[in-house]
XYZ file of C-alpha atoms in Angstrom:
621
model
C 0.117 15.571 -22.153
C -2.457 15.140 -24.902
C -2.521 11.911 -26.862
C -4.672 10.375 -29.591
C -8.118 9.381 -28.387
C -8.158 5.764 -27.274
C -11.030 3.362 -27.738
C -11.864 1.078 -24.823
C -14.950 -1.089 -24.394
C -15.731 -1.775 -20.746
C -16.443 -5.356 -19.683
C -18.087 -4.831 -16.291
C -19.570 -1.524 -15.141
C -20.691 0.137 -18.360
C -19.952 3.754 -19.201
C -23.654 4.594 -18.883
C -23.910 2.898 -15.496
C -20.819 4.734 -14.282
C -22.320 8.060 -15.326
C -25.490 7.163 -13.422
C -23.401 6.422 -10.325
C -21.936 9.926 -10.549
C -25.417 11.483 -10.498
C -26.725 9.555 -7.480
C -26.492 11.230 -4.028
C -23.664 9.673 -2.043
C -25.887 8.107 0.618
C -28.059 6.422 -2.009
C -24.962 5.311 -3.918
C -23.276 3.724 -0.892
C -26.520 1.963 0.008
C -26.699 0.466 -3.487
C -23.019 -0.518 -3.557
C -23.198 -2.171 -0.131
C -26.106 -4.318 -1.302
C -24.389 -5.136 -4.591
C -20.941 -6.115 -3.319
C -21.543 -7.462 0.196
C -23.487 -10.490 1.393
C -25.232 -9.655 4.651
C -26.030 -12.069 7.462
C -28.138 -9.303 8.975
C -29.109 -6.260 6.869
C -27.956 -2.818 7.935
C -30.587 -0.414 9.250
C -28.801 2.788 8.358
C -26.102 3.689 5.837
C -24.342 6.338 7.943
C -24.440 7.308 11.597
C -22.929 10.799 11.778
C -24.106 11.714 15.260
C -20.557 11.893 16.688
C -18.342 13.346 13.959
C -15.614 12.696 12.962
C -16.305 9.189 14.255
C -18.570 8.002 11.469
C -20.211 4.575 11.581
C -21.167 2.921 8.319
C -23.910 0.379 7.637
C -25.180 0.438 11.188
C -26.749 -2.784 12.449
C -25.426 -4.873 9.582
C -23.498 -8.100 10.112
C -21.476 -10.147 7.662
C -19.092 -13.077 7.339
C -15.715 -12.010 5.900
C -14.728 -15.531 4.893
C -17.941 -16.017 2.955
C -17.690 -12.580 1.324
C -14.129 -13.145 0.096
C -13.910 -16.881 -0.601
C -16.911 -18.908 0.526
C -19.328 -17.471 -2.032
C -17.109 -18.625 -4.921
C -17.257 -22.244 -3.747
C -20.957 -22.258 -4.613
C -20.173 -21.488 -8.280
C -17.960 -22.792 -11.083
C -15.261 -20.425 -9.825
C -14.324 -22.950 -7.162
C -12.010 -24.621 -9.680
C -10.698 -21.351 -11.115
C -7.160 -20.197 -10.267
C -7.332 -17.616 -7.488
C -3.618 -17.137 -6.877
C -0.578 -17.857 -9.038
C 2.606 -17.397 -7.011
C 6.188 -17.247 -8.192
C 9.127 -17.248 -5.789
C 12.482 -15.652 -6.442
C 14.026 -19.139 -6.362
C 11.702 -20.142 -9.279
C 9.282 -22.073 -7.070
C 5.695 -21.890 -8.336
C 2.375 -22.575 -6.652
C -1.170 -22.249 -7.950
C -4.221 -22.098 -5.683
C -7.757 -22.495 -6.938
C -10.524 -20.814 -4.983
C -11.311 -24.233 -3.510
C -7.749 -24.912 -2.365
C -7.197 -21.347 -1.131
C -10.386 -21.551 0.921
C -9.180 -24.872 2.364
C -5.860 -23.306 3.410
C -7.605 -20.327 5.001
C -9.991 -22.605 6.905
C -7.044 -24.708 8.099
C -5.274 -21.641 9.440
C -8.485 -20.376 11.053
C -8.666 -23.661 12.966
C -5.009 -23.461 13.975
C -5.163 -19.853 15.128
C -8.356 -20.378 17.109
C -6.801 -23.351 18.916
C -3.762 -21.174 19.692
C -6.147 -18.769 21.396
C -6.551 -16.053 18.760
C -9.873 -14.280 19.157
C -11.779 -11.250 17.923
C -9.948 -7.987 18.578
C -6.494 -9.522 19.069
C -3.699 -7.878 17.099
C -1.721 -10.301 14.941
C 1.442 -8.818 13.441
C 2.544 -10.151 10.044
C 6.255 -9.784 9.232
C 6.628 -11.760 6.031
C 7.680 -11.743 2.379
C 5.008 -11.787 -0.331
C 4.050 -15.443 0.086
C 0.755 -17.291 -0.339
C 0.885 -17.767 3.431
C 0.794 -13.982 3.821
C -2.475 -13.776 1.895
C -3.830 -16.769 3.798
C -2.856 -15.213 7.139
C -4.581 -11.936 6.312
C -7.799 -13.683 5.321
C -7.758 -16.053 8.306
C -7.285 -13.196 10.775
C -9.993 -11.126 9.089
C -12.397 -14.066 9.228
C -11.842 -14.615 12.946
C -12.082 -10.919 13.733
C -8.440 -10.559 14.753
C -6.832 -7.332 13.534
C -3.937 -8.158 11.224
C -1.063 -5.678 11.273
C 1.175 -6.217 8.240
C 4.618 -4.637 8.600
C 7.167 -4.559 5.789
C 10.005 -7.023 6.284
C 12.671 -4.457 5.300
C 12.198 -2.523 8.530
C 14.600 -2.921 11.423
C 14.200 -4.814 14.680
C 13.997 -1.481 16.523
C 11.194 -0.199 14.285
C 9.379 -3.528 14.611
C 9.722 -3.412 18.397
C 8.221 0.084 18.494
C 5.168 -1.110 16.543
C 4.808 -4.205 18.701
C 5.002 -2.069 21.818
C 2.412 0.319 20.406
C -0.210 -2.197 19.267
C 0.722 -4.870 21.846
C 0.217 -7.675 19.375
C -0.368 -10.993 21.097
C 0.636 -13.079 18.093
C 3.191 -12.820 15.287
C 3.264 -14.668 11.978
C 6.619 -14.532 10.204
C 8.916 -16.712 8.091
C 12.326 -18.178 8.817
C 13.832 -15.882 6.201
C 13.558 -14.560 2.692
C 15.442 -15.309 -0.506
C 15.612 -11.561 -1.124
C 18.007 -10.913 1.771
C 20.539 -12.844 3.779
C 19.170 -11.884 7.167
C 16.794 -14.101 9.090
C 13.334 -12.605 9.501
C 12.792 -14.782 12.544
C 16.065 -13.395 13.885
C 14.740 -9.848 13.456
C 11.547 -10.850 15.276
C 13.546 -12.444 18.111
C 15.606 -9.277 18.486
C 12.481 -7.108 18.488
C 10.842 -9.279 21.136
C 13.813 -8.695 23.440
C 13.183 -4.934 23.249
C 9.519 -4.862 24.333
C 8.171 -4.899 27.890
C 5.617 -7.690 27.504
C 5.501 -11.297 26.298
C 3.636 -12.320 23.185
C 1.670 -15.555 23.354
C 2.811 -17.280 20.171
C 4.968 -16.762 17.099
C 4.018 -18.793 14.014
C 6.918 -19.359 11.598
C 6.598 -20.276 7.915
C 9.448 -22.526 6.774
C 10.341 -20.717 3.555
C 14.121 -20.720 3.061
C 15.006 -23.672 5.267
C 17.628 -21.710 7.188
C 18.240 -22.461 10.840
C 16.426 -20.175 13.264
C 16.080 -19.986 17.015
C 12.673 -21.298 18.115
C 11.561 -20.871 21.719
C 9.658 -23.929 23.005
C 6.001 -23.360 23.937
C 5.958 -19.921 22.319
C 7.094 -20.589 18.747
C 5.426 -23.019 16.362
C 6.003 -23.920 12.736
C 3.210 -22.871 10.384
C 2.980 -26.318 8.805
C 2.622 -27.979 12.206
C -0.133 -25.540 13.119
C -2.283 -26.521 10.133
C -1.544 -30.289 10.182
C -1.077 -31.302 13.828
C -4.371 -32.786 15.120
C -3.955 -30.721 18.287
C -4.538 -27.564 16.246
C -6.040 -28.638 12.926
C -9.296 -30.103 14.215
C -12.440 -28.153 13.343
C -12.720 -25.075 15.545
C -15.971 -23.748 16.894
C -15.916 -20.051 16.079
C -18.521 -17.494 15.073
C -17.348 -15.790 11.869
C -20.203 -13.270 11.739
C -19.011 -9.745 12.502
C -20.542 -6.298 12.879
C -20.135 -3.973 9.913
C -18.179 -1.294 11.766
C -15.675 -3.553 13.539
C -12.005 -2.931 12.707
C -10.692 -5.141 9.905
C -6.951 -4.422 9.920
C -4.337 -1.872 10.873
C -1.421 -0.493 8.853
C 1.421 1.603 10.183
C 2.257 4.590 8.032
C 4.926 7.290 8.070
C 4.186 10.424 10.041
C 6.008 13.420 11.447
C 5.211 12.373 15.009
C 7.590 10.117 16.920
C 4.730 7.866 18.025
C 3.896 5.121 15.484
C 0.761 5.928 13.505
C -1.542 2.922 13.253
C -4.328 3.436 10.707
C -7.465 1.403 11.467
C -9.921 0.455 8.728
C -13.432 -0.812 9.367
C -14.945 -3.936 7.911
C -17.919 -3.282 5.636
C -17.032 0.165 4.294
C -13.539 -0.934 3.319
C -14.633 -4.209 1.687
C -17.347 -2.472 -0.303
C -14.992 0.212 -1.620
C -12.232 -2.312 -2.355
C -14.552 -4.257 -4.651
C -16.172 -1.237 -6.263
C -12.889 0.483 -7.114
C -11.240 -2.749 -8.284
C -14.102 -3.283 -10.710
C -14.216 0.351 -11.849
C -10.475 0.801 -12.332
C -9.271 -2.554 -13.605
C -12.448 -3.866 -15.239
C -11.452 -7.463 -14.474
C -13.166 -10.271 -16.366
C -13.146 -14.029 -15.738
C -10.203 -14.625 -18.079
C -7.979 -11.787 -16.838
C -4.691 -12.340 -15.014
C -4.058 -9.400 -12.677
C -0.597 -8.457 -11.410
C -0.241 -5.807 -8.732
C 3.469 -5.194 -8.112
C 2.862 -3.480 -4.760
C 4.096 -5.227 -1.638
C 1.319 -6.891 0.341
C 2.300 -4.854 3.415
C 1.154 -1.599 1.783
C -2.461 -0.463 1.424
C -2.310 -1.042 -2.341
C -1.351 -4.635 -1.627
C -4.176 -5.072 0.873
C -6.856 -3.522 -1.325
C -5.796 -4.432 -4.861
C -3.836 -7.663 -4.376
C -5.985 -9.367 -1.742
C -9.409 -8.101 -0.723
C -10.750 -6.433 -3.868
C -9.675 -8.915 -6.568
C -10.350 -12.074 -4.540
C -13.811 -10.909 -3.484
C -14.579 -10.364 -7.186
C -13.312 -13.820 -8.161
C -10.288 -12.626 -10.145
C -7.039 -14.502 -10.805
C -4.027 -12.873 -9.143
C -0.372 -13.213 -10.012
C 1.897 -12.670 -7.006
C 5.685 -12.414 -7.227
C 7.755 -12.802 -4.081
C 10.416 -10.340 -5.172
C 10.492 -6.825 -6.524
C 11.302 -5.718 -10.058
C 14.385 -3.537 -10.481
C 17.002 -2.656 -13.080
C 18.974 -5.797 -12.202
C 16.177 -8.354 -12.716
C 14.160 -6.747 -15.507
C 14.271 -10.017 -17.430
C 11.890 -11.472 -14.833
C 9.380 -8.718 -15.520
C 8.972 -9.736 -19.165
C 9.217 -13.450 -18.336
C 6.262 -13.270 -15.973
C 4.159 -10.950 -18.117
C 4.415 -13.361 -21.022
C 4.544 -16.739 -19.267
C 1.467 -16.073 -17.145
C -0.265 -14.001 -19.827
C -0.826 -11.018 -17.531
C -3.595 -8.864 -18.974
C -3.956 -6.111 -16.351
C -0.986 -4.560 -14.543
C -1.060 -2.218 -11.547
C 2.353 -0.756 -10.791
C 4.216 2.496 -10.227
C 6.237 4.764 -12.530
C 9.491 4.130 -10.632
C 9.355 0.441 -11.488
C 8.507 1.138 -15.120
C 11.344 3.646 -15.386
C 13.759 0.974 -14.136
C 12.487 -1.395 -16.808
C 12.723 1.341 -19.430
C 16.341 2.090 -18.505
C 17.289 -1.592 -18.526
C 15.619 -2.174 -21.874
C 17.564 0.716 -23.401
C 20.947 -0.482 -22.094
C 20.663 -4.283 -22.248
C 20.507 -5.685 -25.757
C 19.096 -8.993 -24.532
C 15.911 -7.202 -23.411
C 14.449 -6.619 -26.854
C 11.066 -7.840 -25.668
C 7.491 -6.651 -25.267
C 4.220 -7.872 -23.792
C 1.418 -8.815 -26.152
C -1.091 -9.783 -23.461
C -1.465 -6.490 -21.550
C -4.723 -4.641 -22.217
C -4.698 -2.151 -19.320
C -2.102 -0.554 -17.039
C -2.783 1.365 -13.846
C -0.113 3.527 -12.197
C -0.105 4.982 -8.710
C 2.252 6.697 -6.302
C 3.753 9.156 -8.790
C 2.979 10.916 -12.045
C 3.674 9.469 -15.490
C 5.766 11.800 -17.621
C 5.664 12.057 -21.417
C 8.758 9.916 -22.062
C 7.491 7.075 -19.895
C 4.027 7.230 -21.440
C 5.440 6.948 -24.961
C 7.777 4.128 -23.950
C 4.889 2.099 -22.504
C 2.862 2.516 -25.678
C 5.631 1.897 -28.209
C 8.065 -0.470 -26.484
C 6.473 -2.173 -23.501
C 3.389 -3.366 -25.376
C 3.735 -2.485 -29.087
C 0.007 -1.681 -29.051
C 0.049 2.129 -29.204
C -3.524 2.404 -27.908
C -3.203 0.812 -24.480
C -5.216 2.532 -21.721
C -2.826 3.810 -19.047
C -4.719 5.145 -16.053
C -3.354 7.189 -13.174
C -4.605 6.340 -9.700
C -4.520 8.288 -6.436
C -5.247 7.009 -2.969
C -3.658 6.845 0.461
C -3.273 4.446 3.355
C -5.823 6.615 5.145
C -8.363 6.466 2.300
C -8.271 2.671 2.074
C -8.089 2.720 -1.711
C -8.393 4.882 -4.787
C -10.506 8.046 -4.674
C -9.273 9.897 -7.762
C -8.345 8.325 -11.097
C -8.762 8.074 -14.796
C -11.403 5.449 -15.545
C -11.006 3.475 -18.791
C -13.903 3.723 -21.191
C -15.866 6.420 -19.381
C -13.827 9.610 -19.378
C -13.324 9.743 -23.124
C -9.560 9.289 -23.164
C -8.942 12.439 -25.151
C -6.097 12.490 -22.665
C -5.752 9.265 -20.729
C -3.698 10.881 -17.976
C -6.765 12.818 -16.817
C -7.989 12.224 -13.272
C -11.353 12.918 -11.660
C -12.942 11.990 -8.322
C -14.794 8.665 -8.382
C -18.566 8.547 -7.760
C -19.425 9.491 -4.194
C -16.126 11.339 -3.662
C -16.570 15.067 -2.980
C -12.973 16.241 -3.490
C -12.215 19.952 -3.354
C -9.206 22.238 -3.583
C -9.002 24.906 -0.873
C -6.544 27.526 0.350
C -4.846 27.535 3.757
C -7.988 28.971 5.377
C -10.263 26.312 3.887
C -11.795 28.577 1.259
C -12.554 26.916 -2.079
C -10.251 27.870 -4.946
C -12.422 28.448 -7.987
C -9.686 29.515 -10.386
C -7.937 27.064 -12.682
C -4.290 26.083 -12.201
C -4.325 27.639 -8.727
C -2.656 25.143 -6.370
C -4.165 24.455 -2.991
C -4.918 21.730 -0.469
C -6.845 18.619 -1.458
C -9.698 17.934 0.969
C -12.792 15.748 1.101
C -15.977 17.621 1.901
C -17.875 14.569 3.151
C -16.992 11.247 4.833
C -16.476 8.046 2.846
C -16.951 4.391 3.848
C -13.321 3.553 3.051
C -11.707 6.306 5.142
C -9.749 5.272 8.204
C -11.883 4.545 11.233
C -9.388 6.010 13.693
C -5.724 6.157 14.647
C -4.940 3.384 17.098
C -4.554 4.817 20.615
C -4.463 8.353 19.215
C -7.937 9.794 18.825
C -6.646 13.336 19.376
C -4.133 12.859 16.572
C -6.875 11.441 14.356
C -9.065 14.498 14.808
C -6.298 17.097 14.637
C -4.499 15.567 11.651
C -7.462 14.833 9.423
C -10.572 16.715 10.543
C -9.674 19.849 12.545
C -7.411 21.799 10.193
C -10.275 24.162 9.387
C -12.442 24.707 12.509
C -15.372 26.161 10.585
C -15.531 23.350 8.024
C -15.724 19.598 8.449
C -13.166 18.703 5.789
C -11.020 15.588 5.688
C -7.495 16.835 4.990
C -5.454 14.513 2.780
C -2.140 16.330 3.231
C -1.697 16.493 -0.551
C -1.681 19.488 -2.856
C -3.807 19.753 -6.007
C -5.316 22.043 -8.626
C -7.971 21.840 -11.331
C -6.982 22.562 -14.915
C -9.165 24.253 -17.531
C -10.559 20.899 -18.688
C -11.792 20.111 -15.175
C -9.149 17.471 -14.510
C -7.769 17.205 -10.999
C -3.978 17.381 -10.895
C -2.132 16.151 -7.806
C 1.048 18.012 -6.855
C 2.326 15.765 -4.053
C 2.632 15.917 -0.288
C 2.455 19.219 1.562
C 4.344 17.861 4.572
C 7.768 16.264 4.956
C 6.585 12.869 3.762
C 7.904 11.322 0.546
C 5.186 9.264 -1.133
C 6.264 6.910 -3.936
C 5.330 3.516 -5.287
C 7.525 1.966 -2.594
C 5.501 3.512 0.222
C 5.824 6.616 2.378
C 8.995 7.827 4.076
C 9.232 10.520 6.719
C 12.049 12.992 6.070
C 11.891 14.106 9.709
C 12.387 10.541 10.900
C 15.400 10.076 8.620
C 16.960 13.338 9.828
C 16.357 12.488 13.482
C 17.897 9.042 13.021
C 21.045 10.418 11.390
C 21.333 13.138 14.042
C 21.634 10.511 16.799
C 25.106 9.695 15.464
C 27.862 11.417 17.442
C 29.841 12.393 14.338
C 26.953 14.304 12.745
C 26.405 17.954 13.719
C 23.593 18.824 11.275
C 21.453 16.940 8.797
C 18.870 17.819 6.141
C 16.887 15.374 4.004
C 15.350 16.725 0.801
C 13.565 15.361 -2.251
C 14.381 16.432 -5.805
C 12.923 15.446 -9.155
C 14.885 12.872 -11.139
C 14.415 12.109 -14.862
C 14.805 8.331 -14.440
C 13.753 7.530 -10.873
C 11.059 10.179 -10.681
C 12.248 11.287 -7.260
C 15.587 11.234 -5.461
C 15.999 11.426 -1.696
C 19.237 13.216 -0.829
C 20.549 13.673 2.699
C 23.172 16.321 3.469
C 25.291 15.892 6.592
C 27.614 18.315 8.365
C 30.234 16.465 10.412
C 31.966 17.715 13.528
C 35.256 16.590 12.036
C 35.625 16.582 8.256
C 39.092 14.911 8.167
C 40.173 12.939 5.103
C 38.323 10.890 2.491
C 38.796 7.545 4.265
C 37.186 8.995 7.395
C 34.210 10.224 5.384
C 33.849 6.853 3.618
C 33.829 5.079 6.970
C 31.248 7.541 8.293
C 29.099 7.001 5.198
C 29.066 3.235 5.811
C 28.191 3.792 9.451
C 25.300 6.103 8.528
C 23.951 3.457 6.143
C 24.212 0.769 8.813
C 22.665 3.038 11.451
C 19.629 3.870 9.287
C 19.080 0.197 8.449
C 19.420 -0.763 12.100
C 17.125 1.946 13.463
C 14.384 2.476 10.852
C 15.050 -0.089 8.105
C 16.588 -0.097 4.645
C 13.401 1.264 3.042
C 14.396 4.597 4.559
C 17.891 4.674 3.066
C 18.464 7.881 1.073
C 19.405 7.553 -2.578
C 22.433 9.756 -1.911
C 24.214 10.907 1.250
C 26.396 13.973 0.783
C 28.840 15.583 3.203
C 29.147 19.354 3.339
C 30.891 21.854 5.599
C 27.740 23.885 6.115
C 24.040 24.012 5.215
C 22.460 27.127 3.671
C 20.382 29.046 6.217
C 17.573 31.592 6.163
C 17.906 34.927 8.053
C 16.208 33.324 11.075
C 18.824 30.517 11.032
C 16.597 27.781 9.623
C 17.832 25.425 6.923
C 17.056 26.912 3.512
C 15.655 23.784 1.892
C 14.678 25.495 -1.361
C 18.255 26.629 -1.930
C 19.520 23.213 -0.864
C 17.309 21.611 -3.517
C 18.786 23.892 -6.183
C 22.283 22.934 -5.052
C 21.346 19.245 -5.105
C 19.996 19.467 -8.653
C 23.287 20.979 -9.798
C 25.431 18.472 -7.904
C 23.486 15.494 -9.255
C 23.693 16.890 -12.780
C 19.926 17.078 -13.229
């Protein structure tokens, strides 16, 4: 796609300064960024300790206070009375927190958690909707030194139990329920706790919906009681100063292995990169309202809806629900009511809005406040790009940047940067300063030719990369660092190629993982779950391109007994229920098809390429 050159004047890091960053050696750059973005209680002695690769230690000897770096520093300025968080619930409830009031809430929860016994290194699992209390819980845990483990509330009790068993969390923070679904989140937690072989110490429950839930005496406590009861709310004596390379949080991500994959991120390197990339990509000023539509449980929510923007003193808009075709009206309501100026979202969401706007006459609306849009998770096609420019904003010169990052990278590494890359084509993407991204073949040899697809690797470590896989150091080394024995490359698992203009084009995952704006889903895990059903003989999950959704996940099933249509309809319902029960509704395929056989290769493997061609024809694409 080539579009008219766009003019954009940067507000923060100037174009000249950005170009200087690109010229600086990575070690010098990271040293400068760590001093710019982080407040140190004790200065670091060394930027990188690479004596035991691939276990890299960043900012060795340095110590810092997370609470002060995210919130406390703003209380010493006029920002203390600035809105930090504007929250809107799906039941139309609204809350606004200034930096002063948000800091007060975080301090209150720190006191409560410390008096419950939470200490540095403890795992605290968060199973919650997108509430202010979720943000507060993340920041309180990070301040104490407890490792917060956010897990999406759409997952099943079985999946939750597996993660609890793996990380052996001592504490859980959840809510009674959510207005998005009828099920009780506390009920899911209770069911998960019955499936593990140890006892947690406490479960803190936010009273959100008011529904009745089963609370076990001594173990379970209401969130509001924890922060107001004098037994817990009195000032706690706790040292908030932490070493730079301590773990900050853990996120579970999809993988081909049956063992849960817990990605650990370290403190200083992650916080530095979160702030740097937030400022580079979104160019947030004091008057901006920033809306990141990602769920807080994902890495994009952690980095670009909590740590990065709040550390920079930005104003965040947080919506409890998700935007879809059915509630598109809310999307325009919130953009205009709260005067959102910078939006970070994904193409799937925008395509849903585009489809709704074209079919619902009442949605003849646009946003006049947006000045910048960032998109991640998938590519933007020509139709969507034009729709954003001509119908979503009516501006026709709005910068639309594409962003690439992973759970394992902690944030964005490759993107278009407004105001510095020229915008002859604002879908262009290049590695950010300090990122040595390369495209190699299956043997690790660099591909010098243009438009020659290969594997995307990083030729040098970065402060934001995962610190380790929890309880799986062998998996950490084999998955990310040992693909090419003769070269110390970090393997992203994504494909890429350089075009003739020098832009880096991402082609998607090279494994059986579907990566979209809604997170990552393992096709192997979906197949294995369906195959545990007695009626299913064979199963194959595939991904095909879709003109509206971007991607479509289709699962083909061969049954032992085909029978009549009513039997197949009943089986379809049971497969849906089984997937939700075992691995959560986020893993539900878009379509489940029954067939009498699956196409096979000469060596009797499922011919997935042919199956994709069949699926495209069947879906009319």
